Short mmCIF file of C-alpha atoms and ligand atoms in Angstrom, two decimals:
data_model
loop_
_atom_site.label_atom_id
_atom_site.label_comp_id
_atom_site.label_asym_id
_atom_site.label_seq_id
_atom_site.Cartn_x
_atom_site.Cartn_y
_atom_site.Cartn_z
CA UNK A 1 236.73 131.22 77.86
CA UNK A 2 232.96 131.80 77.87
CA UNK A 3 230.74 132.04 80.97
CA UNK A 4 229.22 128.71 79.93
CA UNK A 5 232.42 126.88 80.91
CA UNK A 6 232.39 127.91 84.57
CA UNK A 7 230.28 124.93 85.63
CA UNK A 8 227.06 126.90 86.05
CA UNK A 9 223.92 124.78 85.70
CA UNK A 10 222.14 124.86 82.32
CA UNK A 11 218.96 125.71 84.28
CA UNK A 12 220.40 128.99 85.46
CA UNK A 13 222.99 129.83 82.82
CA UNK A 14 220.79 131.50 80.15
CA UNK A 15 219.24 133.93 82.65
CA UNK A 16 222.61 134.71 84.23
CA UNK A 17 224.12 135.22 80.80
CA UNK A 18 221.49 137.82 80.04
CA UNK A 19 222.32 139.62 83.29
CA UNK A 20 226.03 139.43 82.52
CA UNK A 21 225.45 140.74 79.03
CA UNK A 22 223.44 143.67 80.36
CA UNK A 23 226.27 144.44 82.79
CA UNK A 24 228.66 144.53 79.85
CA UNK A 25 230.56 141.40 80.92
CA UNK A 26 231.39 139.37 77.81
CA UNK A 27 233.74 136.82 79.28
CA UNK A 28 234.82 135.84 82.77
CA UNK A 29 237.84 137.53 84.28
CA UNK A 30 240.68 135.27 85.54
CA UNK A 31 239.40 135.32 89.12
CA UNK A 32 235.93 134.34 87.92
CA UNK A 33 237.38 131.57 85.74
CA UNK A 34 239.17 130.05 88.69
CA UNK A 35 236.95 130.79 91.67
CA UNK A 36 233.45 130.10 90.28
CA UNK A 37 233.92 126.38 89.43
CA UNK A 38 235.59 125.65 92.80
CA UNK A 39 233.00 127.61 94.69
CA UNK A 40 230.20 125.70 92.92
CA UNK A 41 231.90 122.46 93.99
CA UNK A 42 231.57 123.61 97.60
CA UNK A 43 235.28 124.17 98.27
CA UNK A 44 236.49 126.63 100.87
CA UNK A 45 238.58 129.28 99.15
CA UNK A 46 241.16 131.93 100.00
CA UNK A 47 241.32 134.14 96.93
CA UNK A 48 244.06 136.71 96.51
CA UNK A 49 243.33 138.71 93.39
CA UNK A 50 244.14 142.30 92.45
CA UNK A 51 241.79 145.21 92.98
CA UNK A 52 239.21 145.68 90.26
CA UNK A 53 239.56 142.12 88.97
CA UNK A 54 235.93 141.07 89.28
CA UNK A 55 235.89 139.33 92.68
CA UNK A 56 232.34 140.39 93.50
CA UNK A 57 230.76 138.71 90.49
CA UNK A 58 232.83 135.59 91.24
CA UNK A 59 230.93 134.96 94.45
CA UNK A 60 227.64 136.55 93.38
CA UNK A 61 227.33 134.09 90.47
CA UNK A 62 227.84 131.10 92.78
CA UNK A 63 225.35 132.44 95.29
CA UNK A 64 222.72 133.13 92.62
CA UNK A 65 223.07 129.62 91.26
CA UNK A 66 222.81 127.98 94.68
CA UNK A 67 219.76 130.05 95.53
CA UNK A 68 218.05 129.27 92.23
CA UNK A 69 218.69 125.53 92.39
CA UNK A 70 217.38 125.18 95.95
CA UNK A 71 213.63 124.61 96.41
CA UNK A 72 211.67 127.76 97.22
CA UNK A 73 210.77 127.98 100.91
CA UNK A 74 208.41 130.22 102.82
CA UNK A 75 209.38 131.77 105.10
CA UNK A 76 212.67 132.25 103.30
CA UNK A 77 215.75 130.65 104.84
CA UNK A 78 218.97 132.61 105.07
CA UNK A 79 221.59 130.37 103.48
CA UNK A 80 224.08 132.91 102.14
CA UNK A 81 225.85 135.60 104.12
CA UNK A 82 228.28 138.17 102.72
CA UNK A 83 230.29 140.29 105.18
CA UNK A 84 232.09 143.45 104.11
CA UNK A 85 233.94 146.13 106.12
CA UNK A 86 232.11 149.27 104.96
CA UNK A 87 228.53 150.33 104.35
CA UNK A 88 229.37 151.68 100.91
CA UNK A 89 230.76 148.34 99.84
CA UNK A 90 227.70 146.50 101.16
CA UNK A 91 225.38 148.69 99.06
CA UNK A 92 227.58 148.17 96.02
CA UNK A 93 227.60 144.37 96.44
CA UNK A 94 223.80 144.30 96.87
CA UNK A 95 223.56 146.17 93.54
CA UNK A 96 225.61 143.46 91.81
CA UNK A 97 223.07 140.85 93.01
CA UNK A 98 220.29 142.93 91.46
CA UNK A 99 222.14 143.43 88.18
CA UNK A 100 223.31 139.86 87.62
CA UNK A 101 220.14 138.23 88.97
CA UNK A 102 217.75 140.49 87.07
CA UNK A 103 216.65 137.87 84.50
CA UNK A 104 216.24 134.94 86.86
CA UNK A 105 212.71 133.55 86.94
CA UNK A 106 213.01 133.49 90.73
CA UNK A 107 215.12 136.19 92.29
CA UNK A 108 216.59 136.13 95.80
CA UNK A 109 215.43 138.53 98.46
CA UNK A 110 218.71 140.30 99.27
CA UNK A 111 218.81 142.42 102.43
CA UNK A 112 221.55 144.94 103.00
CA UNK A 113 222.27 145.25 106.72
CA UNK A 114 224.41 148.31 107.39
CA UNK A 115 224.81 150.76 110.25
CA UNK A 116 224.40 154.52 110.23
CA UNK A 117 220.74 154.32 109.24
CA UNK A 118 217.61 153.32 111.17
CA UNK A 119 217.45 149.62 111.94
CA UNK A 120 213.65 149.46 111.51
CA UNK A 121 213.47 149.26 107.70
CA UNK A 122 216.07 146.47 107.82
CA UNK A 123 214.01 144.62 110.42
CA UNK A 124 210.94 145.05 108.22
CA UNK A 125 212.87 143.76 105.20
CA UNK A 126 213.85 140.66 107.19
CA UNK A 127 210.24 139.82 108.09
CA UNK A 128 209.37 136.74 106.13
CA UNK A 129 213.08 135.94 105.90
CA UNK A 130 215.86 136.74 103.47
CA UNK A 131 217.75 134.53 101.03
CA UNK A 132 220.95 136.55 101.08
CA UNK A 133 222.19 139.11 103.60
CA UNK A 134 225.02 141.51 102.75
CA UNK A 135 226.16 143.09 106.00
CA UNK A 136 228.70 145.04 107.93
CA UNK A 137 229.53 143.17 111.16
CA UNK A 138 228.24 145.69 113.72
CA UNK A 139 224.74 146.00 112.26
CA UNK A 140 224.47 142.27 111.72
CA UNK A 141 225.10 141.77 115.45
CA UNK A 142 222.45 144.42 116.27
CA UNK A 143 219.94 142.57 114.10
CA UNK A 144 220.83 139.27 115.77
CA UNK A 145 220.31 140.90 119.17
CA UNK A 146 216.84 141.96 117.98
CA UNK A 147 216.12 138.39 116.82
CA UNK A 148 215.50 139.81 113.38
CA UNK A 149 217.32 136.92 111.71
CA UNK A 150 219.07 133.65 112.39
CA UNK A 151 222.40 132.50 111.00
CA UNK A 152 221.85 128.86 111.97
CA UNK A 153 221.13 127.71 108.44
CA UNK A 154 223.78 129.66 106.58
CA UNK A 155 225.48 127.35 104.09
CA UNK A 156 227.92 129.79 102.54
CA UNK A 157 229.83 132.63 104.20
CA UNK A 158 231.75 135.14 102.09
CA UNK A 159 234.23 137.58 103.65
CA UNK A 160 234.96 140.28 101.11
CA UNK A 161 238.05 142.36 101.96
CA UNK A 162 238.67 139.45 104.31
CA UNK A 163 242.00 140.67 105.71
CA UNK A 164 240.34 143.89 106.89
CA UNK A 165 237.52 141.95 108.55
CA UNK A 166 240.02 139.69 110.30
CA UNK A 167 242.08 142.58 111.67
CA UNK A 168 241.94 143.38 115.36
CA UNK A 169 239.34 146.12 114.95
CA UNK A 170 236.68 143.76 113.64
CA UNK A 171 238.02 140.60 115.29
CA UNK A 172 235.64 140.42 118.21
CA UNK A 173 232.55 141.15 116.15
CA UNK A 174 233.60 138.52 113.67
CA UNK A 175 234.12 135.95 116.42
CA UNK A 176 230.60 136.60 117.71
CA UNK A 177 229.18 136.18 114.22
CA UNK A 178 231.15 132.98 113.57
CA UNK A 179 229.79 131.54 116.82
CA UNK A 180 226.26 131.91 115.41
CA UNK A 181 227.09 130.11 112.16
CA UNK A 182 226.93 126.36 111.58
CA UNK A 183 230.34 124.66 111.62
CA UNK A 184 229.39 122.77 108.47
CA UNK A 185 229.44 125.52 105.87
CA UNK A 186 231.41 126.77 102.93
CA UNK A 187 233.64 129.79 103.57
CA UNK A 188 235.08 132.01 100.86
CA UNK A 189 237.66 134.70 101.59
CA UNK A 190 238.51 137.37 99.04
CA UNK A 191 241.01 140.22 99.10
CA UNK A 192 243.80 141.89 97.18
CA UNK A 193 246.02 141.62 100.26
CA UNK A 194 246.56 139.02 102.98
CA UNK A 195 249.37 140.16 105.30
CA UNK A 196 251.14 137.08 106.72
CA UNK A 197 249.71 137.29 110.27
CA UNK A 198 246.17 137.66 108.94
CA UNK A 199 246.59 134.84 106.43
CA UNK A 200 247.36 132.41 109.25
CA UNK A 201 244.27 133.60 111.14
CA UNK A 202 242.15 133.25 108.03
CA UNK A 203 243.18 129.71 107.24
CA UNK A 204 242.46 128.59 110.82
CA UNK A 205 238.68 128.46 110.43
CA UNK A 206 238.55 126.87 106.98
CA UNK A 207 238.16 123.26 105.81
CA UNK A 208 240.94 122.21 103.47
CA UNK A 209 240.87 125.55 101.68
CA UNK A 210 242.07 125.97 98.15
CA UNK A 211 244.33 129.02 97.82
CA UNK A 212 244.06 130.96 94.59
CA UNK A 213 246.66 133.61 93.81
CA UNK A 214 245.63 135.42 90.69
CA UNK A 215 247.63 137.93 88.68
CA UNK A 216 250.08 140.53 89.92
CA UNK A 217 249.64 142.31 93.23
CA UNK A 218 248.78 145.65 91.66
CA UNK A 219 247.00 145.66 88.30
CA UNK A 220 249.54 146.27 85.52
CA UNK A 221 247.15 148.84 84.08
CA UNK A 222 247.98 151.25 86.91
CA UNK A 223 250.89 153.56 86.21
CA UNK A 224 252.43 154.42 89.58
CA UNK A 225 254.43 157.58 90.26
CA UNK A 226 255.76 159.27 93.40
CA UNK A 227 256.87 162.85 93.96
CA UNK A 228 259.20 163.94 96.71
CA UNK A 229 257.63 167.22 97.82
CA UNK A 230 257.49 169.32 100.98
CA UNK A 231 254.17 168.90 102.73
CA UNK A 232 253.17 172.58 102.43
CA UNK A 233 253.70 172.52 98.67
CA UNK A 234 251.35 169.58 98.05
CA UNK A 235 248.26 171.66 97.27
CA UNK A 236 250.16 173.62 94.63
CA UNK A 237 251.56 170.43 93.13
CA UNK A 238 248.15 168.79 93.09
CA UNK A 239 246.68 171.80 91.28
CA UNK A 240 249.52 171.71 88.75
CA UNK A 241 249.01 168.00 88.09
CA UNK A 242 245.25 168.49 87.73
CA UNK A 243 245.88 171.20 85.18
CA UNK A 244 248.51 169.22 83.32
CA UNK A 245 246.84 165.79 83.25
CA UNK A 246 243.34 167.20 82.76
CA UNK A 247 241.91 164.30 84.77
CA UNK A 248 238.16 164.67 84.51
CA UNK A 249 237.89 163.11 87.96
CA UNK A 250 240.24 162.29 90.76
CA UNK A 251 240.17 160.57 94.12
CA UNK A 252 242.58 162.01 96.68
CA UNK A 253 243.37 160.06 99.86
CA UNK A 254 244.23 161.89 103.06
CA UNK A 255 245.32 160.71 106.49
CA UNK A 256 242.75 162.57 108.59
CA UNK A 257 239.38 164.27 108.31
CA UNK A 258 240.93 167.64 109.22
CA UNK A 259 243.54 167.41 106.50
CA UNK A 260 240.81 166.39 104.07
CA UNK A 261 238.66 169.36 104.94
CA UNK A 262 241.58 171.77 104.63
CA UNK A 263 242.49 170.33 101.25
CA UNK A 264 238.93 170.50 99.94
CA UNK A 265 238.70 174.17 100.97
CA UNK A 266 242.01 174.91 99.19
CA UNK A 267 240.82 173.13 96.04
CA UNK A 268 237.49 174.92 96.02
CA UNK A 269 239.34 178.25 96.40
CA UNK A 270 241.14 177.31 93.18
CA UNK A 271 237.75 176.61 91.53
CA UNK A 272 238.10 172.84 91.64
CA UNK A 273 234.86 171.21 92.75
CA UNK A 274 235.90 169.02 95.70
CA UNK A 275 234.17 167.40 98.68
CA UNK A 276 235.37 165.19 101.52
CA UNK A 277 234.11 161.67 102.24
CA UNK A 278 234.75 160.32 105.72
CA UNK A 279 233.25 158.17 108.41
CA UNK A 280 231.93 160.98 110.60
CA UNK A 281 229.42 162.13 107.98
CA UNK A 282 225.79 161.08 108.21
CA UNK A 283 225.15 157.98 106.14
CA UNK A 284 222.79 159.82 103.78
CA UNK A 285 225.52 162.35 103.04
CA UNK A 286 228.06 159.56 102.45
CA UNK A 287 225.77 157.87 99.94
CA UNK A 288 224.99 161.17 98.16
CA UNK A 289 228.64 162.20 97.87
CA UNK A 290 229.60 158.88 96.34
CA UNK A 291 226.64 159.04 93.98
CA UNK A 292 227.56 162.59 92.90
CA UNK A 293 231.08 161.38 92.22
CA UNK A 294 229.80 158.37 90.26
CA UNK A 295 227.52 160.67 88.26
CA UNK A 296 230.46 162.91 87.39
CA UNK A 297 228.96 165.86 89.25
CA UNK A 298 231.96 166.13 91.54
CA UNK A 299 235.47 166.44 90.14
CA UNK A 300 237.60 165.60 93.16
CA UNK A 301 236.57 163.27 95.94
CA UNK A 302 238.88 163.73 98.90
CA UNK A 303 238.59 160.64 101.09
CA UNK A 304 239.92 158.91 104.16
CA UNK A 305 240.64 155.18 104.07
CA UNK A 306 236.90 154.65 104.41
CA UNK A 307 236.91 154.65 100.60
CA UNK A 308 240.13 152.65 100.19
CA UNK A 309 238.51 149.25 99.89
CA UNK A 310 236.25 147.82 97.27
CA UNK A 311 234.60 151.01 96.07
CA UNK A 312 234.07 150.73 92.33
CA UNK A 313 233.94 153.99 90.36
CA UNK A 314 233.79 153.24 86.65
CA UNK A 315 236.62 154.71 84.60
CA UNK A 316 238.18 156.71 87.42
CA UNK A 317 241.40 157.90 85.72
CA UNK A 318 243.58 158.61 88.73
CA UNK A 319 244.17 158.39 92.47
CA UNK A 320 246.47 160.63 94.50
CA UNK A 321 247.93 159.69 97.87
CA UNK A 322 248.12 163.19 99.33
CA UNK A 323 249.19 161.45 102.54
CA UNK A 324 250.59 157.94 102.44
CA UNK A 325 248.39 155.25 103.99
CA UNK A 326 249.48 153.99 107.39
CA UNK A 327 249.04 150.40 106.39
CA UNK A 328 251.17 149.22 103.46
CA UNK A 329 248.28 146.93 102.43
CA UNK A 330 246.03 149.96 102.05
CA UNK A 331 248.44 151.39 99.47
CA UNK A 332 247.35 148.66 97.07
CA UNK A 333 243.68 149.09 97.97
CA UNK A 334 243.79 152.87 97.53
CA UNK A 335 245.51 152.85 94.15
CA UNK A 336 243.15 150.05 93.13
CA UNK A 337 240.26 152.55 92.91
CA UNK A 338 241.65 153.29 89.46
CA UNK A 339 242.72 150.87 86.72
CA UNK A 340 239.65 148.67 87.25
CA UNK A 341 238.22 146.04 84.94
CA UNK A 342 241.20 146.35 82.57
CA UNK A 343 240.99 150.18 82.22
CA UNK A 344 244.16 152.25 82.46
CA UNK A 345 244.78 154.38 85.54
CA UNK A 346 247.37 156.56 87.22
CA UNK A 347 248.36 156.53 90.87
CA UNK A 348 250.43 159.37 92.25
CA UNK A 349 251.89 159.48 95.76
CA UNK A 350 253.25 162.53 97.55
CA UNK A 351 256.19 161.78 99.81
CA UNK A 352 257.61 164.38 102.18
CA UNK A 353 260.69 164.20 104.35
CA UNK A 354 258.78 162.77 107.31
CA UNK A 355 257.20 159.98 105.28
CA UNK A 356 260.26 158.98 103.27
CA UNK A 357 261.06 155.94 105.42
CA UNK A 358 257.44 154.81 105.29
CA UNK A 359 257.40 155.15 101.50
CA UNK A 360 260.45 152.88 101.33
CA UNK A 361 258.69 150.36 103.56
CA UNK A 362 255.60 150.35 101.34
CA UNK A 363 257.85 149.87 98.32
CA UNK A 364 259.68 146.98 99.96
CA UNK A 365 256.48 145.23 101.10
CA UNK A 366 254.98 145.30 97.62
CA UNK A 367 258.25 145.08 95.68
CA UNK A 368 257.40 148.33 93.91
CA UNK A 369 259.77 149.79 91.40
CA UNK A 370 258.53 153.35 91.54
CA UNK A 371 261.19 156.05 91.28
CA UNK A 372 260.86 158.98 93.64
CA UNK A 373 260.71 161.97 91.30
CA UNK A 374 261.49 165.60 91.96
CA UNK A 375 259.32 167.98 90.06
CA UNK A 376 260.98 171.18 88.79
CA UNK A 377 259.68 174.05 90.89
CA UNK A 378 258.76 171.69 93.75
CA UNK A 379 262.20 170.48 94.83
CA UNK A 380 262.02 169.53 98.53
CA UNK A 381 263.76 171.73 101.08
CA UNK A 382 262.87 169.77 104.22
CA UNK A 383 265.38 167.25 105.45
CA UNK A 384 264.39 163.74 106.46
CA UNK A 385 264.49 163.17 110.22
CA UNK A 386 267.19 160.75 111.38
CA UNK A 387 266.11 157.14 110.89
CA UNK A 388 264.49 155.57 113.95
CA UNK A 389 263.97 152.36 112.12
CA UNK A 390 265.26 149.85 114.64
CA UNK A 391 261.97 148.03 113.98
CA UNK A 392 262.54 148.25 110.25
CA UNK A 393 259.35 150.16 109.55
CA UNK A 394 260.59 153.71 109.52
CA UNK A 395 259.05 154.45 112.89
CA UNK A 396 255.53 154.35 111.52
CA UNK A 397 253.41 151.51 112.72
CA UNK A 398 251.91 149.31 110.02
CA UNK A 399 248.44 150.47 110.87
CA UNK A 400 247.48 152.90 113.57
CA UNK A 401 243.96 151.97 114.69
CA UNK A 402 241.16 154.35 113.79
CA UNK A 403 238.84 155.70 116.48
CA UNK A 404 236.30 153.05 115.57
CA UNK A 405 238.94 150.33 115.77
CA UNK A 406 239.95 151.58 119.23
CA UNK A 407 236.32 151.57 120.38
CA UNK A 408 235.86 148.05 119.08
CA UNK A 409 239.06 146.80 120.72
CA UNK A 410 238.10 148.48 124.01
CA UNK A 411 234.61 146.95 123.87
CA UNK A 412 236.17 143.56 123.25
CA UNK A 413 238.46 144.01 126.25
CA UNK A 414 235.55 145.28 128.35
CA UNK A 415 237.07 148.71 129.08
CA UNK A 416 236.35 152.23 127.88
CA UNK A 417 238.29 153.48 124.84
CA UNK A 418 240.89 156.21 125.37
P1 AMP B 1 235.22 144.03 91.48
O1 AMP B 1 236.63 143.57 91.60
O2 AMP B 1 234.23 142.94 91.78
O3 AMP B 1 234.93 145.29 92.24
O4 AMP B 1 234.99 144.38 89.94
C1 AMP B 1 235.73 145.38 89.31
C2 AMP B 1 235.05 145.92 88.09
O5 AMP B 1 235.07 144.93 87.06
C3 AMP B 1 233.61 146.30 88.28
O6 AMP B 1 233.42 147.54 87.64
C4 AMP B 1 232.83 145.23 87.58
O7 AMP B 1 231.63 145.74 87.06
C5 AMP B 1 233.78 144.81 86.48
N1 AMP B 1 233.65 143.41 86.03
C6 AMP B 1 233.47 142.32 86.82
N2 AMP B 1 233.44 141.19 86.09
C7 AMP B 1 233.61 141.57 84.79
C8 AMP B 1 233.69 140.86 83.55
N3 AMP B 1 233.58 139.53 83.49
N4 AMP B 1 233.89 141.57 82.42
C9 AMP B 1 234.00 142.92 82.48
N5 AMP B 1 233.95 143.65 83.61
C10 AMP B 1 233.76 142.99 84.77
#
């Protein structure tokens, strides 16, 4: 199916096709085939599609068309709002607008509103209005408090990684933002996961939404493996796998900043160039680390779940779960950093005695058929603790809130965080 059959207007199609061509997109992916026509018709959508399947372009194309077909207005009127959970993802989405809209005779003024950097340049960029804002919720609320923009004329709201935005941690911020938006609007929700409780929440605010479920949960291109290994042997096993697989680059997910720093030190001692990406770094450092990784100047990016969602690293061959994610949904998001856009990828998880029950829970949630392997020389010696799984989740909560989540929840409840 060509891009010309998505229902895009003939006035905008040739320019968009040039942008698509330059991006190396020759035909629409399944999510684009299904979501673009419905989105152009103004339908509310809940789109469940695997990681790396081209969700961003699906909504960017609709937004570019709507912008282009509307009469030009000065000052500009903000009609399209995209919300995402992390700053990195916001910057990445703004880049897709630039790439795909490059050849349009009239291009939208896209403002990226993210925290961690001075608010002043963003306020300056909003002078004279914006056509599209791509934002993280906290900074958007700051800008609203400064009267730097109005959401009263937004016609289309996109929640990318919608289930994350609807979780408790962001819930209050999202409610405040929704209160500023017109009731009459189109709302599009995208994610690779919609846990049942969140799905109900999501559907509540939509008008007769069309639900699209596209493809398998995890891309078939990702080969998943799991090794049963004692926690103190994980560095040695990781080094052995790096040597054996000769991955030119690797993303390794850890459960805490401290574990990440320890691991990076151990890898550097073994002459593997590794750095840690986490939410306590200055924003400039976060951006630089990710850029170094994208440029291939860094072999191993050790990361917390900050990098689990949406981040697109072209041709990343493998992901390792050094620690398992607390949330089963994040398992799919983490491994989805590899195997993107139809490329092959490998995802390896380390499971120790303490996380055995949680691994089984993740497997059950996602109906995984991944054998737990024992690697010669790394046979586990630790014994699993007795099962405490009266709640059926192996004693590990689905998602323990991060510090930021706790602060947000406490702010929402009007009390200090613990
Ligand atoms: P996304 O799911 O939006 O993060 O996209 C995943 C990857 O697929 C990104 O690297 C995109 O550049 C790429 N991509 C998106 N649409 C297409 C397409 N139609 N053809 C080829 N690659 C695409």
